[in-house]
């Protein structure tokens, strides 16, 4: 503690440089925490799927549909208890930026299979009774300021983009856990079918199986059945499906990690450069301190603590800033990242990175302080 | 036995393949409580000798012993600890840390001790009183005159009650009046507090304040 003042005065002797260095660390840590939280949100979303639900989709891509005739054959597969289907609607409200996850569902079989959508009984009844009714997540209701009973017009990015689709909100659901997401928009499959001229077929089937242990045999049995048909299938557990669906545009985790590493090294160089400049300006002072009896270990520790202090201050600003920002804006990635949150473990990782970054950035100036030739430095300063 | 004993001391600087001798085979004794002045022209090696005594530089050959401890045989770590306990160094350009107050500058050597904050405060205030700057404790170096800065530096040099005070041209950057005040202060440290002082200077007036004068010229040390 007795050296705290010495560290403090060195930190504050060039306030602008210290603040800018800390801000660069803060920006890097804000970015890291944001990216890391995207990864954890994706991982959590992959964990949400039930172990007794399987998804059968077109083997080529989920963008290709499946024939409706498959339904009767899927129901007959041993181990399958019930079958439902859904299709991606790609709905937007007012502006293409107001995007959210919207599905046309075969409601009478779909809703019993998804108890994680908690809907009041009377609202469920109202939804089932009306052709153009919709079930909307509480988060989406809040986002657009919608009310129960309100009619909202959506456009589809897939089906007749110029056409407006009126929906009446008859039910609002609460997710059983945050990772389920509270920004889904669900409506009747029949409404989509009729408005597409009866040409619409299921986007994917959901199979409720009797026992999770049967997943492999059910998947094999389904995919073998359709192997040589015009729409070969790929059947997998819902968790595997969720993960592949969320990461269909690439290996998100790896991409984010690579960006994170690049940011880390860029900021490391910035911080190290700032520390080098600070140390270079003080070489004669270090020589004086050595003359007074300050040892190499103490001097290098002071330099390292100074570097770590800048980095930790910037890190705290970055990670807590990210926490406050994302909590405050209730960011959900437009419904694509349900349950997105900056977790405390992510904050802890961010702070650990800040400490490491600080120490590494201070290593070279600390080493130089220990190697400083006192007599030569004092002679040059005189 | 002398407090400081230098035997067969040589220093040769190596520049590329060229050897540049500063001095060779020097012997010197300084007794406890002595105020010795070392004179000589620029480049004669006075500061080098001072640095060697303080363990800030390594001799090419020879030994330096202070209070029975062989300085030239110590490791870097041992030297740092030894300097903190036994050497007070006064520089020509004061070398105060500009971001610290006079009090904090004087306190620096005491941070290396086990003294409590209260004890450190007592020592610092005593040192500032001795150098006549107790009313300037909260001033930063830029708020002080050159003479006052040097007095703070002297306070820093004496605060840990060192065995030996080494002063390298302490009046070289001061006007005549301030220089006179500093020399009077150093005389007082020697006479009143029995401090052993080795003062390096090329100023004859400064040299006259010492008890004895030695000359270092062309590598030879003479009385």
PDB file of C-alpha atoms in Angstrom, chain A residues 290 293-296, chain B residues 54-55 69-87:
ATOM      1  CA  UNK A 290      17.717   2.617  -8.238  1.00  0.00           C
ATOM      2  CA  UNK A 293      18.007   1.535  -3.289  1.00  0.00           C
ATOM      3  CA  UNK A 294      14.881   0.453  -5.160  1.00  0.00           C
ATOM      4  CA  UNK A 295      15.593  -3.094  -6.326  1.00  0.00           C
ATOM      5  CA  UNK A 296      14.898  -4.601  -9.736  1.00  0.00           C
TER       6      UNK A 296
ATOM      7  CA  UNK B  54      27.792   3.758  -4.574  1.00  0.00           C
ATOM      8  CA  UNK B  55      27.737   0.440  -6.402  1.00  0.00           C
ATOM      9  CA  UNK B  69      31.412  -4.691   3.657  1.00  0.00           C
ATOM     10  CA  UNK B  70      32.968  -5.269   0.264  1.00  0.00           C
ATOM     11  CA  UNK B  71      30.759  -3.387  -2.149  1.00  0.00           C
ATOM     12  CA  UNK B  72      32.512  -4.756  -5.227  1.00  0.00           C
ATOM     13  CA  UNK B  73      31.613  -8.326  -4.267  1.00  0.00           C
ATOM     14  CA  UNK B  74      27.879  -7.717  -3.908  1.00  0.00           C
ATOM     15  CA  UNK B  75      25.159  -8.863  -6.301  1.00  0.00           C
ATOM     16  CA  UNK B  76      22.801  -6.328  -7.880  1.00  0.00           C
ATOM     17  CA  UNK B  77      20.127  -7.231  -5.367  1.00  0.00           C
ATOM     18  CA  UNK B  78      22.491  -6.923  -2.412  1.00  0.00           C
ATOM     19  CA  UNK B  79      23.762  -3.614  -3.753  1.00  0.00           C
ATOM     20  CA  UNK B  80      20.248  -2.153  -3.932  1.00  0.00           C
ATOM     21  CA  UNK B  81      19.580  -3.104  -0.311  1.00  0.00           C
ATOM     22  CA  UNK B  82      23.020  -1.837   0.761  1.00  0.00           C
ATOM     23  CA  UNK B  83      22.532   1.519  -0.971  1.00  0.00           C
ATOM     24  CA  UNK B  84      19.173   1.943   0.701  1.00  0.00           C
ATOM     25  CA  UNK B  85      20.766   1.423   4.137  1.00  0.00           C
ATOM     26  CA  UNK B  86      24.139   3.116   3.755  1.00  0.00           C
ATOM     27  CA  UNK B  87      24.300   5.678   0.943  1.00  0.00           C
TER      28      UNK B  87
END
